[in-house]
Amino acid sequence: MNLTLLDTLSVIVTLVFFSLGSYYDMKAREVSDRMWLIYAPIGVGLTIGRVILDPSTLSLIAISGVITTIVAFGLFYLGLFGGADAKAILCLGATIPLAPNSYHAATWYVHPFFPLVVTITSYLCSISVIVWLGISNLGRYIRRGGDLFSGFSEETWWRKILACFTGYPVNLAKLKSTFYLYPMEEVMETKSGLRRAFKLFVSAEEDRSEEVAKLESQLSGMRNVEEVWVTPGLPHLVFLLFAIIITLMLGDPLFGAVMKLSHTSVN
């Protein structure tokens, strides 16, 4: 067995498991641990085979493993990664710790630490959702004649703008019945009474049922609340899958863009 074959097997195995993970993430926002328990040993075996064939890569693989572990656990504890996302990146680090030599990027620079590039690129892909939310809320604002923030008169303009790029208003019944929607507001008690406020950061590991019940209880003490602001729980494994494909085909988009801008400015 040669390195090219090992690279190909690593890529195929990764695409299969990330495709399955993306499917379950979209369907229920949950992925069984059994999938990662199957994926990880296969990935480790392929990486061991790579080290046996090319011992010179051992140091870089070890460094990549440390970086991947720090990034995965760091993003998880910051609430920017769900448990499945962190496990997926750890498995990716075990399977393709370094950019495959047999895959030549068509456009951008190829960064050696493949899992790190995939993680960064996945967040670049997720920007599309931010853009979509912004455009959708602009449409709502125009259709409603500017009445988009009813009940949030005490919120600052910049918090309202941030809310437009991270969520949107729906009726309470839809929030309760839609498993991937999370409350993006809370009720605060002030000297002048109760007021609604945006909760602009929602952890990926929050208990949705508890948060919905808590908000519903808080709103019961207020009148005429027809809509609540929510944020969608994104299936980040889908963005990771796209990021893997983009990185394999094109290279590191962020570093590539920086290098291109630097080259342009020098010229």
Short mmCIF file of C-alpha atoms in Angstrom, two decimals:
data_model
loop_
_atom_site.label_atom_id
_atom_site.label_comp_id
_atom_site.label_asym_id
_atom_site.label_seq_id
_atom_site.Cartn_x
_atom_site.Cartn_y
_atom_site.Cartn_z
CA MET A 1 0.00 0.00 0.00
CA ASN A 2 1.37 3.45 -0.91
CA LEU A 3 0.72 6.96 0.40
CA THR A 4 -1.56 7.91 -2.49
CA LEU A 5 -3.86 5.01 -1.73
CA LEU A 6 -3.87 5.84 1.98
CA ASP A 7 -4.72 9.47 1.20
CA THR A 8 -7.57 8.37 -1.05
CA LEU A 9 -8.94 5.97 1.56
CA SER A 10 -8.70 8.67 4.25
CA VAL A 11 -10.64 11.14 2.10
CA ILE A 12 -13.31 8.59 1.15
CA VAL A 13 -13.81 7.47 4.76
CA THR A 14 -14.00 11.10 5.92
CA LEU A 15 -16.52 12.13 3.28
CA VAL A 16 -18.72 9.12 4.08
CA PHE A 17 -18.83 9.78 7.83
CA PHE A 18 -19.21 13.55 7.49
CA SER A 19 -22.02 13.04 4.96
CA LEU A 20 -23.82 10.73 7.38
CA GLY A 21 -23.21 13.15 10.24
CA SER A 22 -24.54 16.06 8.18
CA TYR A 23 -27.70 14.11 7.36
CA TYR A 24 -28.44 13.35 11.02
CA ASP A 25 -27.46 16.87 12.07
CA MET A 26 -29.96 18.36 9.62
CA LYS A 27 -32.65 15.84 10.51
CA ALA A 28 -32.53 16.05 14.31
CA ARG A 29 -29.50 18.20 15.29
CA GLU A 30 -28.15 15.07 16.98
CA VAL A 31 -25.52 12.56 15.89
CA SER A 32 -24.99 9.23 17.63
CA ASP A 33 -21.64 8.75 19.37
CA ARG A 34 -21.45 5.31 17.79
CA MET A 35 -20.66 6.87 14.45
CA TRP A 36 -17.58 8.63 15.83
CA LEU A 37 -16.56 5.48 17.71
CA ILE A 38 -16.47 3.67 14.37
CA TYR A 39 -14.85 6.52 12.44
CA ALA A 40 -12.04 7.28 14.93
CA PRO A 41 -10.31 3.84 14.99
CA ILE A 42 -10.41 3.65 11.19
CA GLY A 43 -8.86 7.10 10.98
CA VAL A 44 -6.16 6.30 13.52
CA GLY A 45 -5.31 3.10 11.64
CA LEU A 46 -4.92 5.00 8.36
CA THR A 47 -2.72 7.63 10.02
CA ILE A 48 -0.51 4.97 11.63
CA GLY A 49 -0.10 3.42 8.18
CA ARG A 50 0.91 6.85 6.82
CA VAL A 51 3.57 7.24 9.54
CA ILE A 52 4.94 3.76 8.84
CA LEU A 53 5.31 4.58 5.15
CA ASP A 54 6.69 8.08 5.79
CA PRO A 55 8.16 8.45 9.32
CA SER A 56 9.26 12.03 8.55
CA THR A 57 5.65 13.21 8.97
CA LEU A 58 5.40 12.06 12.60
CA SER A 59 6.36 15.44 14.13
CA LEU A 60 3.90 17.42 12.00
CA ILE A 61 1.14 14.87 12.67
CA ALA A 62 1.76 15.17 16.42
CA ILE A 63 1.63 19.00 16.23
CA SER A 64 -1.56 18.83 14.17
CA GLY A 65 -3.09 16.50 16.76
CA VAL A 66 -2.33 18.91 19.61
CA ILE A 67 -3.70 21.91 17.67
CA THR A 68 -6.83 20.02 16.64
CA THR A 69 -7.52 18.91 20.22
CA ILE A 70 -7.08 22.45 21.59
CA VAL A 71 -9.32 23.94 18.89
CA ALA A 72 -12.05 21.29 19.26
CA PHE A 73 -12.26 21.50 23.06
CA GLY A 74 -11.79 25.28 23.06
CA LEU A 75 -14.67 25.91 20.66
CA PHE A 76 -16.83 23.41 22.54
CA TYR A 77 -16.29 25.07 25.93
CA LEU A 78 -16.86 28.50 24.40
CA GLY A 79 -20.22 27.26 23.14
CA LEU A 80 -19.24 27.77 19.48
CA PHE A 81 -19.19 24.03 18.78
CA GLY A 82 -21.72 21.38 19.66
CA GLY A 83 -20.55 18.05 21.02
CA ALA A 84 -20.91 16.34 17.64
CA ASP A 85 -18.92 19.11 15.91
CA ALA A 86 -16.03 18.74 18.37
CA LYS A 87 -16.00 14.95 17.99
CA ALA A 88 -16.11 15.29 14.21
CA ILE A 89 -13.06 17.59 14.17
CA LEU A 90 -11.16 15.24 16.51
CA CYS A 91 -11.94 12.33 14.18
CA LEU A 92 -10.88 14.41 11.19
CA GLY A 93 -7.61 15.15 12.96
CA ALA A 94 -7.10 11.44 13.54
CA THR A 95 -7.82 10.60 9.89
CA ILE A 96 -6.38 13.50 7.87
CA PRO A 97 -4.05 15.37 10.24
CA LEU A 98 -2.09 16.83 7.32
CA ALA A 99 -3.17 17.99 3.89
CA PRO A 100 -3.03 14.95 1.56
CA ASN A 101 0.02 15.11 -0.71
CA SER A 102 -1.86 13.46 -3.55
CA TYR A 103 -4.53 16.22 -3.67
CA HIS A 104 -3.31 19.39 -5.32
CA ALA A 105 -5.38 22.50 -4.63
CA ALA A 106 -6.47 24.29 -7.76
CA THR A 107 -6.38 27.87 -6.47
CA TRP A 108 -5.12 28.66 -2.97
CA TYR A 109 -2.20 27.86 -0.73
CA VAL A 110 -2.33 24.43 0.94
CA HIS A 111 -1.89 24.78 4.71
CA PRO A 112 -0.35 21.63 6.24
CA PHE A 113 -2.71 21.42 9.25
CA PHE A 114 -5.82 20.23 7.44
CA PRO A 115 -8.31 20.09 10.40
CA LEU A 116 -7.50 23.69 11.38
CA VAL A 117 -8.13 24.96 7.85
CA VAL A 118 -11.39 23.00 7.64
CA THR A 119 -12.59 24.47 10.94
CA ILE A 120 -11.86 28.05 9.85
CA THR A 121 -13.36 27.48 6.40
CA SER A 122 -16.53 26.03 7.93
CA TYR A 123 -17.13 29.32 9.73
CA LEU A 124 -16.50 31.21 6.51
CA CYS A 125 -19.18 29.02 4.90
CA SER A 126 -21.59 29.78 7.74
CA ILE A 127 -21.40 33.49 6.87
CA SER A 128 -23.93 32.68 4.14
CA VAL A 129 -26.54 32.17 6.88
CA ILE A 130 -25.72 35.55 8.42
CA VAL A 131 -26.18 37.21 5.03
CA TRP A 132 -29.47 35.36 4.47
CA LEU A 133 -30.81 36.42 7.89
CA GLY A 134 -29.83 40.04 7.26
CA ILE A 135 -31.57 40.12 3.88
CA SER A 136 -34.67 38.35 5.25
CA ASN A 137 -35.00 40.78 8.15
CA LEU A 138 -34.51 43.75 5.86
CA GLY A 139 -37.45 42.44 3.82
CA ARG A 140 -39.55 42.08 7.00
CA TYR A 141 -38.61 45.59 8.10
CA ILE A 142 -39.74 47.05 4.77
CA ARG A 143 -42.97 45.00 4.61
CA ARG A 144 -43.91 45.97 8.16
CA GLY A 145 -43.16 49.64 7.67
CA GLY A 146 -40.31 49.61 10.17
CA ASP A 147 -42.24 47.74 12.89
CA LEU A 148 -39.76 44.91 13.45
CA PHE A 149 -38.72 45.51 17.04
CA SER A 150 -42.01 45.80 18.87
CA GLY A 151 -41.34 45.38 22.59
CA PHE A 152 -37.63 46.19 22.29
CA SER A 153 -37.78 49.97 22.43
CA GLU A 154 -35.08 50.11 25.11
CA GLU A 155 -32.59 48.11 23.09
CA THR A 156 -29.76 50.04 21.41
CA TRP A 157 -29.63 50.36 17.64
CA TRP A 158 -26.46 48.30 17.34
CA ARG A 159 -27.98 45.39 19.31
CA LYS A 160 -30.99 45.51 16.99
CA ILE A 161 -28.68 45.31 13.99
CA LEU A 162 -26.80 42.35 15.49
CA ALA A 163 -30.12 40.64 16.19
CA CYS A 164 -31.05 40.98 12.49
CA PHE A 165 -27.96 39.02 11.51
CA THR A 166 -28.37 36.25 14.10
CA GLY A 167 -32.11 35.61 14.30
CA TYR A 168 -35.64 36.55 13.32
CA PRO A 169 -39.12 36.91 14.87
CA VAL A 170 -41.68 34.07 14.92
CA ASN A 171 -44.82 33.37 16.92
CA LEU A 172 -44.36 31.50 20.19
CA ALA A 173 -46.18 28.40 18.92
CA LYS A 174 -43.65 27.98 16.11
CA LEU A 175 -40.77 28.29 18.55
CA LYS A 176 -42.26 25.55 20.72
CA SER A 177 -42.90 23.19 17.80
CA THR A 178 -39.65 23.68 15.83
CA PHE A 179 -36.78 21.66 17.30
CA TYR A 180 -33.95 23.71 15.80
CA LEU A 181 -35.17 27.15 16.97
CA TYR A 182 -33.74 28.63 20.18
CA PRO A 183 -35.01 31.68 22.10
CA MET A 184 -32.91 34.77 21.36
CA GLU A 185 -34.47 37.01 23.96
CA GLU A 186 -35.06 37.16 27.69
CA VAL A 187 -37.21 39.18 30.07
CA MET A 188 -35.35 41.44 32.47
CA GLU A 189 -36.71 43.03 35.62
CA THR A 190 -35.86 46.72 35.96
CA LYS A 191 -36.94 49.56 38.25
CA SER A 192 -39.56 50.58 35.67
CA GLY A 193 -40.89 47.02 35.34
CA LEU A 194 -40.32 44.08 33.01
CA ARG A 195 -38.64 44.60 29.65
CA ARG A 196 -37.57 42.33 26.80
CA ALA A 197 -33.93 42.18 25.79
CA PHE A 198 -32.01 40.38 23.09
CA LYS A 199 -29.79 37.48 24.09
CA LEU A 200 -27.21 37.77 21.33
CA PHE A 201 -25.10 34.78 22.32
CA VAL A 202 -26.72 31.35 22.49
CA SER A 203 -24.53 28.38 23.38
CA ALA A 204 -24.65 25.39 21.05
CA GLU A 205 -25.11 23.16 24.11
CA GLU A 206 -28.06 24.96 25.72
CA ASP A 207 -31.05 22.83 26.70
CA ARG A 208 -33.65 24.08 24.22
CA SER A 209 -36.67 22.78 26.12
CA GLU A 210 -35.62 24.49 29.33
CA GLU A 211 -34.92 27.78 27.55
CA VAL A 212 -38.28 27.74 25.75
CA ALA A 213 -40.17 26.94 28.97
CA LYS A 214 -38.28 29.68 30.82
CA LEU A 215 -39.08 32.31 28.18
CA GLU A 216 -42.73 31.27 28.02
CA SER A 217 -42.99 31.62 31.78
CA GLN A 218 -41.34 35.06 31.69
CA LEU A 219 -43.59 36.32 28.90
CA SER A 220 -46.72 35.26 30.77
CA GLY A 221 -46.22 38.32 32.95
CA MET A 222 -46.32 40.65 29.94
CA ARG A 223 -49.17 41.71 27.67
CA ASN A 224 -49.64 41.51 23.91
CA VAL A 225 -46.51 39.50 23.08
CA GLU A 226 -47.36 37.93 19.74
CA GLU A 227 -43.86 37.20 18.45
CA VAL A 228 -40.54 36.20 19.96
CA TRP A 229 -37.06 36.45 18.50
CA VAL A 230 -35.33 33.15 17.79
CA THR A 231 -32.02 31.96 16.39
CA PRO A 232 -31.73 28.77 14.34
CA GLY A 233 -29.52 25.99 15.65
CA LEU A 234 -27.27 25.53 12.63
CA PRO A 235 -26.25 22.04 11.46
CA HIS A 236 -22.56 22.93 11.58
CA LEU A 237 -21.52 19.48 10.35
CA VAL A 238 -22.93 20.50 6.97
CA PHE A 239 -20.59 23.50 6.89
CA LEU A 240 -17.70 21.24 7.95
CA LEU A 241 -18.50 18.87 5.07
CA PHE A 242 -18.52 21.74 2.58
CA ALA A 243 -15.28 23.04 4.12
CA ILE A 244 -13.57 19.67 3.63
CA ILE A 245 -14.56 19.60 -0.04
CA ILE A 246 -13.50 23.22 -0.59
CA THR A 247 -10.16 22.69 1.13
CA LEU A 248 -9.41 19.52 -0.83
CA MET A 249 -10.29 21.15 -4.15
CA LEU A 250 -9.07 24.72 -3.67
CA GLY A 251 -6.83 24.90 -0.63
CA ASP A 252 -6.93 27.35 2.28
CA PRO A 253 -9.31 30.18 1.24
CA LEU A 254 -8.50 32.52 4.14
CA PHE A 255 -4.70 32.30 3.89
CA GLY A 256 -4.97 32.31 0.12
CA ALA A 257 -6.96 35.55 0.19
CA VAL A 258 -4.45 37.15 2.59
CA MET A 259 -1.54 36.12 0.37
CA LYS A 260 -3.30 37.44 -2.71
CA LEU A 261 -4.04 40.79 -1.05
CA SER A 262 -0.45 41.02 0.18
CA HIS A 263 0.87 40.28 -3.28
CA THR A 264 -1.47 42.88 -4.82
CA SER A 265 -0.46 45.57 -2.31
CA VAL A 266 3.25 44.91 -2.91
CA ASN A 267 2.78 45.23 -6.67
#
